[in-house]
Coordinates of C-alpha atoms and ligand atoms in Angstrom, one line a residue:
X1 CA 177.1 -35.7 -66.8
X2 CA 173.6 -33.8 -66.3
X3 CA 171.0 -34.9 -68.3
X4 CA 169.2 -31.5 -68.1
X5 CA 169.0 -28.9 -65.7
X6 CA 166.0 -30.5 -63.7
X7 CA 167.1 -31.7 -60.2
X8 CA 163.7 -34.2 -60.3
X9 CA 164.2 -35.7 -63.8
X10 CA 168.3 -36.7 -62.6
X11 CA 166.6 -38.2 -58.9
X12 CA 164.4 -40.3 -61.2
X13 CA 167.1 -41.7 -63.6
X14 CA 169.2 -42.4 -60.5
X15 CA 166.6 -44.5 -59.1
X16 CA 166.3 -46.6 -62.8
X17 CA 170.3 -47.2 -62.7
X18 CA 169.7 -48.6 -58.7
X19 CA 166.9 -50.5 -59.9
X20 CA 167.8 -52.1 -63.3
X21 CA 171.4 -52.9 -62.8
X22 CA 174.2 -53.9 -65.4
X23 CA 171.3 -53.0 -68.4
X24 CA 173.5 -50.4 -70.5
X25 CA 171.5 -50.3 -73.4
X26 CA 168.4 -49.9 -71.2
X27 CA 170.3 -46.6 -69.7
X28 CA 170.9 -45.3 -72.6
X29 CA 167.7 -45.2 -74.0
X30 CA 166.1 -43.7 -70.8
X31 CA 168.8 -41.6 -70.7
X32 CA 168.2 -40.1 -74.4
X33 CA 164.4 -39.5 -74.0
X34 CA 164.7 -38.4 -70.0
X35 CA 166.9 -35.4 -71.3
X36 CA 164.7 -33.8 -73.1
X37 CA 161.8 -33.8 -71.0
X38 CA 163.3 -31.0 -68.8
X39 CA 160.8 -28.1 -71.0
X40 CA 157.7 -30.8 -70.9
X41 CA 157.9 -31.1 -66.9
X42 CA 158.1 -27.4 -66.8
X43 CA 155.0 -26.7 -69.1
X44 CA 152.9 -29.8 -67.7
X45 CA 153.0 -29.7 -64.1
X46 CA 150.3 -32.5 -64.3
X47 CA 152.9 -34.8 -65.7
X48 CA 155.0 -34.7 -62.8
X49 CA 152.2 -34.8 -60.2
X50 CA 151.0 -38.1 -61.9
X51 CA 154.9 -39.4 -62.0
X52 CA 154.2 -40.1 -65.3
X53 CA 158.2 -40.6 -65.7
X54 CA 158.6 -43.0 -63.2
X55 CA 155.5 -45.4 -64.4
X56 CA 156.5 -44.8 -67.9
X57 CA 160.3 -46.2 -67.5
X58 CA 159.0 -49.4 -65.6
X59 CA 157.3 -52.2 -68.0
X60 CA 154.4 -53.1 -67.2
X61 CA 155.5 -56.6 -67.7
X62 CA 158.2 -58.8 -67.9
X63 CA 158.7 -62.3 -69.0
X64 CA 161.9 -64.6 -69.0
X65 CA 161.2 -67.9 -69.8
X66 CA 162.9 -71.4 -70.7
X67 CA 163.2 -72.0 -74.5
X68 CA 164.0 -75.6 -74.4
X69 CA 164.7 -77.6 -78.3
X70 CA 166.9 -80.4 -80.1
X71 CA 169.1 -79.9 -83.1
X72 CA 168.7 -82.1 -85.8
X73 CA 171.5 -84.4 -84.6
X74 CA 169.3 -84.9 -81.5
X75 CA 170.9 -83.0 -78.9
X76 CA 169.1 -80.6 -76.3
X77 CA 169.9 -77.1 -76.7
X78 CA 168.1 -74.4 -73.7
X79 CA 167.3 -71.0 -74.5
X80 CA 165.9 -67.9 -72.7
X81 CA 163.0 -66.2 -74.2
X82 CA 161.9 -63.2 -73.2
X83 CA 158.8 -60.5 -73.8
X84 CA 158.9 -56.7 -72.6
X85 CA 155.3 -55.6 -72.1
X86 CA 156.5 -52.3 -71.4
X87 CA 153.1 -50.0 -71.9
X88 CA 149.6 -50.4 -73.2
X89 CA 148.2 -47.2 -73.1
X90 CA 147.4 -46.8 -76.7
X91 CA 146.8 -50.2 -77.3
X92 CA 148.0 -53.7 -77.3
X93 CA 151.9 -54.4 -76.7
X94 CA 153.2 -54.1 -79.8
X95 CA 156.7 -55.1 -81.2
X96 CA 159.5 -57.6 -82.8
X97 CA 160.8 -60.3 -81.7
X98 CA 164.1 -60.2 -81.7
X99 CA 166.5 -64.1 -81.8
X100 CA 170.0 -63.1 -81.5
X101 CA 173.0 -64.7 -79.4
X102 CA 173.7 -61.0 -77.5
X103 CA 169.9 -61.0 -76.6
X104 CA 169.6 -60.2 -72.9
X105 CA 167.3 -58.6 -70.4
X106 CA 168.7 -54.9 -71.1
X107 CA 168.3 -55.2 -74.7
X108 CA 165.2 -56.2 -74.5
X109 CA 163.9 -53.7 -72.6
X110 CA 165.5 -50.8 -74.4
X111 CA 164.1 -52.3 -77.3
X112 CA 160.4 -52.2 -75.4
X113 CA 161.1 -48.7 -74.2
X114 CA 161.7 -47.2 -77.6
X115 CA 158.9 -48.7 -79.1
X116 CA 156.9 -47.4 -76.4
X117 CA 157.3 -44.0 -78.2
X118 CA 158.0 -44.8 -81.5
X119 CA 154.1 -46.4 -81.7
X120 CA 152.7 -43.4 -80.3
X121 CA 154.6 -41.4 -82.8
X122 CA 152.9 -43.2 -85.5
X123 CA 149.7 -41.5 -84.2
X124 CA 148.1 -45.6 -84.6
X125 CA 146.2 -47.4 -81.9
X126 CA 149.5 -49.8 -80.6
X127 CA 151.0 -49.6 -77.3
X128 CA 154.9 -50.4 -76.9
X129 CA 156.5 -54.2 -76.7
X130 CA 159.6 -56.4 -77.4
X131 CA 161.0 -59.6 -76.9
X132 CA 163.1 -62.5 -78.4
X133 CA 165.9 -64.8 -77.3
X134 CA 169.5 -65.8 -77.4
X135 CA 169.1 -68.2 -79.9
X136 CA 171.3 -67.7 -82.4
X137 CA 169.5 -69.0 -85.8
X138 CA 172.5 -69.0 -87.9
X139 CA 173.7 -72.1 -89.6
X140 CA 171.0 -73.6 -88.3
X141 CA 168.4 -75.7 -90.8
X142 CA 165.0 -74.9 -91.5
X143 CA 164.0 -78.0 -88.9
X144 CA 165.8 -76.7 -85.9
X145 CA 164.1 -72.6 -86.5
X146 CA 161.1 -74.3 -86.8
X147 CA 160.9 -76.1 -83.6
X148 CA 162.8 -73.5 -81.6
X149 CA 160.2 -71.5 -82.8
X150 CA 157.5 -73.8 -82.1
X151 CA 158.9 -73.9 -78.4
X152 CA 159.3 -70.4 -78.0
X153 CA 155.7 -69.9 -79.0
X154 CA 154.6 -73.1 -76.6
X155 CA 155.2 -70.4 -73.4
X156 CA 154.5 -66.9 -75.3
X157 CA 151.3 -68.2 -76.7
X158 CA 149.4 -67.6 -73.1
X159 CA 150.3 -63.6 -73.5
X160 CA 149.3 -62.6 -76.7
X161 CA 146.3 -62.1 -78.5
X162 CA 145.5 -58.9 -81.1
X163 CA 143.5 -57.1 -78.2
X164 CA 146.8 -58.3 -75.9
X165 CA 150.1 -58.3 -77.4
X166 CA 150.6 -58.3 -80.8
X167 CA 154.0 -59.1 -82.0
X168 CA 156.2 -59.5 -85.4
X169 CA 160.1 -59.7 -86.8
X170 CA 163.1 -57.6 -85.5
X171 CA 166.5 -59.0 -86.1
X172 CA 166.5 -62.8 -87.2
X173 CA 163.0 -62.7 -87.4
X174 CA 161.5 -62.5 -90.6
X175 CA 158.7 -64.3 -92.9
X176 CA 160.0 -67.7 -92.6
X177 CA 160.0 -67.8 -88.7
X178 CA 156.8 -65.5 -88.1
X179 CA 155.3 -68.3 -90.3
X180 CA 156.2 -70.9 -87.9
X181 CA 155.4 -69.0 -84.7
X182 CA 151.9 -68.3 -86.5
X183 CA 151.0 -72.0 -87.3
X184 CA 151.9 -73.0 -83.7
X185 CA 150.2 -70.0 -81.8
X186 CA 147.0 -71.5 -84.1
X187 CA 147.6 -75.1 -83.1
X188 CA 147.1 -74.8 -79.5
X189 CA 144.4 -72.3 -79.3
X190 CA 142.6 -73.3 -81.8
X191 CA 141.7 -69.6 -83.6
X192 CA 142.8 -68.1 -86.9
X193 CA 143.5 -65.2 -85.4
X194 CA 145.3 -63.5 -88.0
X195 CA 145.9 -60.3 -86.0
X196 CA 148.0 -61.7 -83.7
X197 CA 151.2 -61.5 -85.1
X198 CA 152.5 -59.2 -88.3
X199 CA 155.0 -60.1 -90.8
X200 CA 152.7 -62.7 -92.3
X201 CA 152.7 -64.4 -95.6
X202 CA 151.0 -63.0 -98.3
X203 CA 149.5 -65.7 -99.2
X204 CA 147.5 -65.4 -95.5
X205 CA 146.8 -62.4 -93.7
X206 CA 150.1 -60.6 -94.4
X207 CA 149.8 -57.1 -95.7
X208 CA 151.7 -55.7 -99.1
X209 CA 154.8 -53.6 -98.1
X210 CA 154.8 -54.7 -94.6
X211 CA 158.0 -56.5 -95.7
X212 CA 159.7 -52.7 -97.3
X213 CA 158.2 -50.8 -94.8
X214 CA 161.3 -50.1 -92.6
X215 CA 163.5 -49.5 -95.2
X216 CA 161.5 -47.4 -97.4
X217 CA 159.9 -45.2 -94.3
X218 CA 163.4 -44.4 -93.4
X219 CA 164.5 -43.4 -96.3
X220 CA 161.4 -41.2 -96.8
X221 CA 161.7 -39.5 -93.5
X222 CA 165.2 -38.7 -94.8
X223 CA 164.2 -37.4 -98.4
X224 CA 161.4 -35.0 -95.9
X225 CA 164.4 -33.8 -93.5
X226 CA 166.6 -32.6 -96.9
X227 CA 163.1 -31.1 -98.4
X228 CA 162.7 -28.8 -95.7
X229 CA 166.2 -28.0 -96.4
X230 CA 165.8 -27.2 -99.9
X231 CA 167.7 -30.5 -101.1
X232 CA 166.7 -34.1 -102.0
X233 CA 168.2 -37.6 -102.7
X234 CA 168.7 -37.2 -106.8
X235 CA 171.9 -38.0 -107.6
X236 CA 173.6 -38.3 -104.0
X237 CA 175.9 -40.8 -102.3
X238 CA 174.4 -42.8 -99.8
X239 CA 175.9 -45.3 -97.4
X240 CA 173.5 -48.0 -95.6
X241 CA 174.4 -50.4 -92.7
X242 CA 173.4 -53.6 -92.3
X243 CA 172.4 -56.0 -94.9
X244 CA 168.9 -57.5 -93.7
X245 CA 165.5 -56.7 -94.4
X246 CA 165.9 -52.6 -93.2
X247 CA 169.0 -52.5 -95.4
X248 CA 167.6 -54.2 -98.0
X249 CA 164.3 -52.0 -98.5
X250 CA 166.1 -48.8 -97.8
X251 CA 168.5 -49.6 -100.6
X252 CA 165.6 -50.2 -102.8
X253 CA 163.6 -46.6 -101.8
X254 CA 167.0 -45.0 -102.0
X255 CA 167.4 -45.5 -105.2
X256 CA 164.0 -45.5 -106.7
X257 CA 164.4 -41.9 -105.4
X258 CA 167.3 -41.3 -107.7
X259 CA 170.8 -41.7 -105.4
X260 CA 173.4 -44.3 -106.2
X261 CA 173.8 -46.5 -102.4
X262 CA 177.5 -47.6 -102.3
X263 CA 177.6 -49.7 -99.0
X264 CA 175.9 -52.7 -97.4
X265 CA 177.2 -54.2 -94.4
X266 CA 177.0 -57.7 -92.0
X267 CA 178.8 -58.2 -89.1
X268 CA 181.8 -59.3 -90.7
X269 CA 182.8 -56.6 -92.9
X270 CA 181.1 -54.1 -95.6
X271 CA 180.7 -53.9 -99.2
X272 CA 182.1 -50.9 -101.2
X273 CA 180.4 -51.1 -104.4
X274 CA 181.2 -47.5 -106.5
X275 CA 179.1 -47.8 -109.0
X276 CA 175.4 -48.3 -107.2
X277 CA 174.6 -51.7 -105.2
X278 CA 172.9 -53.9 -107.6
X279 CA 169.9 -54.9 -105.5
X280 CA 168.6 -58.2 -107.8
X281 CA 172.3 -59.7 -106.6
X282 CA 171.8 -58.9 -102.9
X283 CA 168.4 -59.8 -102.5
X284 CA 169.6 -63.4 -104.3
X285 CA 172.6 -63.9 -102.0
X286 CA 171.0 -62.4 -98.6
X287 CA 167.0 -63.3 -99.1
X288 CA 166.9 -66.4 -101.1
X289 CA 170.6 -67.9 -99.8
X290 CA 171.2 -66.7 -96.8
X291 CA 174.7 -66.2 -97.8
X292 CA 176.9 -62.8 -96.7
X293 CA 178.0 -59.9 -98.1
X294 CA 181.5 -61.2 -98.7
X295 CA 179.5 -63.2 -101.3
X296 CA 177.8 -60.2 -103.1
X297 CA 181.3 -58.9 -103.7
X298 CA 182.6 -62.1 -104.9
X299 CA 179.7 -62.2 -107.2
X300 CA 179.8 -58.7 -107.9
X301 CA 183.3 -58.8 -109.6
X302 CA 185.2 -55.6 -110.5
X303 CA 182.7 -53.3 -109.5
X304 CA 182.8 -54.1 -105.5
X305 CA 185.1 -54.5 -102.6
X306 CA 184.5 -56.4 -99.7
X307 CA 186.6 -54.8 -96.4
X308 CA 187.1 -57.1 -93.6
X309 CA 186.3 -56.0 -90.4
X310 CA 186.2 -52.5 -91.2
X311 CA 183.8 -49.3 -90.5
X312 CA 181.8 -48.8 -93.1
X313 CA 181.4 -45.2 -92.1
X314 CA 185.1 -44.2 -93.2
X315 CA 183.7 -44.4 -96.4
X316 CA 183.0 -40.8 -98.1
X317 CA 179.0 -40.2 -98.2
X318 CA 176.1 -37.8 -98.5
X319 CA 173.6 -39.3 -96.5
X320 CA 174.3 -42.1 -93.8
X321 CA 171.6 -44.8 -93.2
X322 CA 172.4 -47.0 -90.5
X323 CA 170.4 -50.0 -90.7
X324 CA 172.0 -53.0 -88.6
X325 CA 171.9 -53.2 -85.0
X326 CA 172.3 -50.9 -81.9
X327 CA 175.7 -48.5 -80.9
X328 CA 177.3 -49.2 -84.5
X329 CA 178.0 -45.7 -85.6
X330 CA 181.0 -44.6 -82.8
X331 CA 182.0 -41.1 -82.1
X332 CA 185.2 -41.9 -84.4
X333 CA 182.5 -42.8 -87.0
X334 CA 180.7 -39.5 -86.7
X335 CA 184.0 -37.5 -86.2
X336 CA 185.0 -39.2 -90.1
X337 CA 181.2 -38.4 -91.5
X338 CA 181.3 -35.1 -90.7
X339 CA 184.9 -34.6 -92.1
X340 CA 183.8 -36.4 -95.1
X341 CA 181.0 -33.9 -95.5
X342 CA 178.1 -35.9 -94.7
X343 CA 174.2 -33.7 -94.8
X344 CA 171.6 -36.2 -93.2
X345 CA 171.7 -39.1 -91.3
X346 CA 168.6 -41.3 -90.3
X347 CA 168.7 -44.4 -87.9
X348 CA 167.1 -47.6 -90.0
X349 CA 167.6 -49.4 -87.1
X350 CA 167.1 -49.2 -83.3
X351 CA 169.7 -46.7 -81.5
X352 CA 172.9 -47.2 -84.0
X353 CA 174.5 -43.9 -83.2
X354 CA 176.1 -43.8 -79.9
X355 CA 175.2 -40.8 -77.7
X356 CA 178.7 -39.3 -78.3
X357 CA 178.4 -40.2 -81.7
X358 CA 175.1 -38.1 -81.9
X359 CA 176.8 -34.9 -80.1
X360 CA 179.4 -34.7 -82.9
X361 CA 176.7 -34.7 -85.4
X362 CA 174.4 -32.2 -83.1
X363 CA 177.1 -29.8 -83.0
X364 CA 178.0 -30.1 -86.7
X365 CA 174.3 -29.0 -87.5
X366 CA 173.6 -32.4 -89.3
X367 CA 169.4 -33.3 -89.8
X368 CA 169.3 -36.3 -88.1
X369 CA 166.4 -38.9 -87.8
X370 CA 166.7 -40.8 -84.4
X371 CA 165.2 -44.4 -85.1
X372 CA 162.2 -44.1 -83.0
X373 CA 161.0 -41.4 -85.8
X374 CA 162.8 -42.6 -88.7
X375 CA 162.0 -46.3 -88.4
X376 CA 158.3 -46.3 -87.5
X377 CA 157.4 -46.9 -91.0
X378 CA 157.7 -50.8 -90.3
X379 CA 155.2 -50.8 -86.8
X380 CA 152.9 -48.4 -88.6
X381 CA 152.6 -50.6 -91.4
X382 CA 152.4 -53.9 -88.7
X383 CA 149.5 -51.8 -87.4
X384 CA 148.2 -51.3 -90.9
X385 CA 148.2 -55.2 -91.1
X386 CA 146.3 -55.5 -87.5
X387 CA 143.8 -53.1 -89.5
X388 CA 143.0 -55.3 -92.5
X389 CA 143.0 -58.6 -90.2
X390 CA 140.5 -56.8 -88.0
X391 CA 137.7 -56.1 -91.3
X392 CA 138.9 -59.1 -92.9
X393 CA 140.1 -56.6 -96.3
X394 CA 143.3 -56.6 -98.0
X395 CA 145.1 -53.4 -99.6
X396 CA 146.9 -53.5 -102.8
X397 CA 150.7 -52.1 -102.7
X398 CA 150.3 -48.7 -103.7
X399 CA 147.3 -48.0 -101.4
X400 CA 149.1 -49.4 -98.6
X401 CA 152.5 -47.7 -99.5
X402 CA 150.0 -44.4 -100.0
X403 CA 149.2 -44.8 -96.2
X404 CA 153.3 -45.0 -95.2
X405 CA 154.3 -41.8 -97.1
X406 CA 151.3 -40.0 -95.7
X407 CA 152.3 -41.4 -91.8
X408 CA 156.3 -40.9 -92.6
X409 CA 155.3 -37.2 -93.4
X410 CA 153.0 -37.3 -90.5
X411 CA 155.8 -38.4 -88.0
X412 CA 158.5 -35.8 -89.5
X413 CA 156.4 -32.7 -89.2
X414 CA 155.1 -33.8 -85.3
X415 CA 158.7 -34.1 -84.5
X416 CA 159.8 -30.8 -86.5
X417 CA 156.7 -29.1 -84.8
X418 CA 157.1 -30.3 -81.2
X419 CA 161.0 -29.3 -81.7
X420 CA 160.0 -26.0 -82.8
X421 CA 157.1 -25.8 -80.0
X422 CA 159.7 -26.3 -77.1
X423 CA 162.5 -24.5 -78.2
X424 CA 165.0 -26.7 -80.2
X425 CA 164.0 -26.3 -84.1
X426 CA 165.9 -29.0 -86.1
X427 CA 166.2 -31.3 -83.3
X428 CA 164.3 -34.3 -84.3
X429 CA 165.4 -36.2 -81.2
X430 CA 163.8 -34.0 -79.2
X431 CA 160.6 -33.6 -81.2
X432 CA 160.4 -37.2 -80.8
X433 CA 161.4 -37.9 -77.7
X434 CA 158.7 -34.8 -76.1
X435 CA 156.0 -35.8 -78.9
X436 CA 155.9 -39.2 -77.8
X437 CA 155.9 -38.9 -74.3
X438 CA 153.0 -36.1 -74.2
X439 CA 150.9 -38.8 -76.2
X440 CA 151.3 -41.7 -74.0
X441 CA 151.2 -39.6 -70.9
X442 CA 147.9 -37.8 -71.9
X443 CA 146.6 -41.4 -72.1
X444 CA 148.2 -42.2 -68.9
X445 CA 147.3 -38.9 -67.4
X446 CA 143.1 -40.0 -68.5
X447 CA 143.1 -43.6 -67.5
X448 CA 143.8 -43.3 -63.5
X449 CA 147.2 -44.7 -61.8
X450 CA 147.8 -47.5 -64.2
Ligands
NDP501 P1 168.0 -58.6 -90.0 O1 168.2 -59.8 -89.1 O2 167.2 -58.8 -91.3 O3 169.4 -58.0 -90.4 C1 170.3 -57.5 -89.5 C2 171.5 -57.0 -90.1 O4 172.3 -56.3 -89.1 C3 172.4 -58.1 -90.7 O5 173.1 -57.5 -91.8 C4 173.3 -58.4 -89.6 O6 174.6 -58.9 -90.0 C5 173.5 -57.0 -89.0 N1 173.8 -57.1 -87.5 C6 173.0 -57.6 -86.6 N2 173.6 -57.7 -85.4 C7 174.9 -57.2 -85.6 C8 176.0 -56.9 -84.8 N3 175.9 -57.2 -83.5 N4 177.1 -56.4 -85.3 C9 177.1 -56.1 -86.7 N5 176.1 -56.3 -87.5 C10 175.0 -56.8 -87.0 O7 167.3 -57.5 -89.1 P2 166.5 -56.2 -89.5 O8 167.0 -55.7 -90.8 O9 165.1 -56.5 -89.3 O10 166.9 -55.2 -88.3 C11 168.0 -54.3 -88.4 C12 167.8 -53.2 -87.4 O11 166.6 -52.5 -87.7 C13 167.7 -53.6 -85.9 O12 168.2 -52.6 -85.1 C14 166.2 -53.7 -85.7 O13 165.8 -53.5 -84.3 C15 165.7 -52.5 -86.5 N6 164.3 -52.4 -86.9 C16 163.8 -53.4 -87.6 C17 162.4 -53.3 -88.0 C18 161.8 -54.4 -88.8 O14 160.6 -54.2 -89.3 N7 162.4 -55.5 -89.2 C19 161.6 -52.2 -87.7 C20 162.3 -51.1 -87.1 C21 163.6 -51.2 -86.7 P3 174.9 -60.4 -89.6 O15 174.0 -61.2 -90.5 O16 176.4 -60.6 -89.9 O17 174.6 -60.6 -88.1
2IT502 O1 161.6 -52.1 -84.1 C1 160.5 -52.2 -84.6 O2 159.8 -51.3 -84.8 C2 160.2 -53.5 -85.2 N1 161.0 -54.5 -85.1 C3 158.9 -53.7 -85.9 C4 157.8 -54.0 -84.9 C5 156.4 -54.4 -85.4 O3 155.6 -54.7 -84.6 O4 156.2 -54.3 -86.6

């Protein structure tokens, strides 16, 4: 399969399968970005001189490390923690944390490389990062988080700082656990450095709408991809993924801007709910229990379904909003979408949509927000957060959610522009993917072989 019709750019993603072997999901990613770069080589000769491609596709740092802890009955459990410091060009590493059993090296580092171009995107002062573990925090107490976390933070503590690596939740990272890595990263060095990790408390450096960031920026780049078609969210049917905190958030923007969301999701099954996802119910059962879906639906009554094991795509929608976890949304999946006469689709969370997946929805002439564009909201706002940690200040919620529309409008229009600029108007994916890359590798370009 050619990537593009660039000899050079297919030599250099040969050399990252050779080199990074058995790491599919770090393929991928490269893969995505890599072809659409053909047109940038072509018009930046520089680029290629400097092998910008080749630096920019190997982290600048990687750490594995032992995650050692006990359960509460006593016995040792050993994890593997990792952290991707993939580029600091614009800035410090920056990017979740990520504590999941499929956590591996490959994920990881896809993980680092999108965020690489996602944080330039955002137009903020943050270079790209990732990590996390294969600890798997479910069904575990509060206890056992809390000292896996305060062992995970006993190595990472020695690689971050908010001028180093800065970094905050992703999947089964949220407030409760950032808490915990915060007050041990404090204990050993002895600072209240508050800008070293985002996600906090808001009770203590944390910023308002850092927690609904994801969600809501997603569903606002969305609402911006119909507006420049003419349409908008009033009154539509719209299907989200996932049931965590992007789910969540983009449920709650979705229907503050008037459409009735009929799905949630976890790994277990989804939730049909006809008559609009009452959002109180799933915030009680997901935040404050830590219960499933399966419950909502219980609770729910009449109103809702629960389906077992099923794709939550076959479901008939207007707008798709994947929000849970990578490669979820198959070719199958987009085949039914499109069938089912589906007009936008926007990734909540971190490559969902398969490549094939994405070629059925190209080809259909579906508006389609790749993650790296249409999840930024969350990062931007993290960076928002290193910005009132850094003058000591703290923004209400409507200044700060002020700030998130402006930079979700600000990230649609660079991709729409760069698109248009190189030849593919409508293609978000490749006004991300070239927008991105010319801003790191200007930086790159300025600041000698790094
Ligand atoms: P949460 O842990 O809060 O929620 C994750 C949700 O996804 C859960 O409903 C979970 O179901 C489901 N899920 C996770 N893994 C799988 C899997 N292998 N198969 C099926 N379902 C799965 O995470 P977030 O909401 O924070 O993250 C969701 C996505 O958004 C991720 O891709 C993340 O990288 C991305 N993202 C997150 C940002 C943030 O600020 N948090 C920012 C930008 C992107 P279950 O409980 O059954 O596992
Ligand atoms: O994928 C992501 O952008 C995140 N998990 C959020 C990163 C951050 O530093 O806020």
């Amino acid at each position: 399969m050619h990537l593009s019709q660039t000899p050079a750019i297919e030599s250099i993603y040969a050399t990252i399968l050779r080199r990074n072997p058995g790491e599919a999901e770090f393929h991928q990613a490269v893969r995505e970005v890599l072809g659409s770069l053909g047109p940038v080589l072509a018009k930046r000769p520089e680029f290629a001189q400097a092998k910008i491609i080749e630096r920019i596709c190997e982290p600048e740092r990687q750490l594995i490390f032992r995650v050692p802890w006990t359960d509460d009955s006593g016995e040792v459990h050993i994890n593997r923690g990792f952290r991707m410091e993939f580029n600091s060009a614009l800035g410090p590493y920056k990017g979740g944390l990520r504590f999941h059993p499929s956590v591996s090296l490959g994920i990881v580092k896809f993980l680092g490389f999108e965020q690489v171009f996602k944080n330039a995107l955002t137009g903020m002062p943050i270079g790209g990062g990732k990590g996390g573990s294969d600890f798997d925090p479910k069904g575990r107490s509060d206890a056992e988080v809390m000292r896996f976390c305060q062992s995970f933070m006993t190595e990472l503590y020695r690689h971050l700082g908010e001028y180093t690596d800065v970094p905050a939740g992703d999947i089964g990272v949220g407030g409760r656990e950032i808490g915990y890595l915060f007050g041990q990263y404090k204990r050993i060095t002895n600072r209240y450095e508050s800008g070293v990790l985002t996600g906090k408390g808001l009770g203590w450096g944390g910023a308002q709408a850092r927690t609904e960031a994801t969600g809501y920026g997603t569903v606002l780049f969305t609402a911006e991809m119909l507006r420049h078609r003419g349409e908008d969210l009033e009154g539509r049917r719209v299907s989200v993924s996932g049931s965590g905190n992007v789910a969540i958030y983009a449920i709650e923007k979705a229907q503050q801007l008037g459409a009735t969301v009929i799905t949630c999701s976890d790994s277990t099954g989804y939730v049909l709910d006809e008559k609009g996802i009452d959002l109180d119910l799933l915030k009680q059962v997901k935040e404050t229990e830590r219960g499933r879906v399966s419950h909502y639906a219980e609770r729910r009554g009449a109103h809702a379904a629960f389906v077992e094991g099923a794709s939550v795509w076959a479901v008939p929608t207007d707008v798709a909003l994947p929000c849970a976890t990578q490669n979820e949304l198959s070719e199958t999946d987009a085949v039914a979408l499109v069938r089912n006469g589906v007009k936008a689709v926007a990734e909540g969370a971190n490559m969902p949509t398969t490549p094939e997946a994405f070629r059925v929805l190209e080809q259909a002439g579906i508006p389609f927000g790749p993650g790296k564009a249409a999840n930024a909201g969350g990062v931007a706002t993290s960076a928002l957060e290193m910005q009132q940690n850094a003058s000591r200040d703290s923004w209400t919620f409507a200044h700060t959610e002020e700030r998130l529309v402006e930079i979700m409008k600000h990230i649609h229009d660079t991709c729409s522009e760069t698109a248009e600029r190189y030849g593919s108007p409508g293609n978000y994916v490749a006004g991300a993917n070239i927008a991105g890359f010319e801003l790191v590798a200007e930086a790159m370009v300025a600041q000698g072989l790094i």
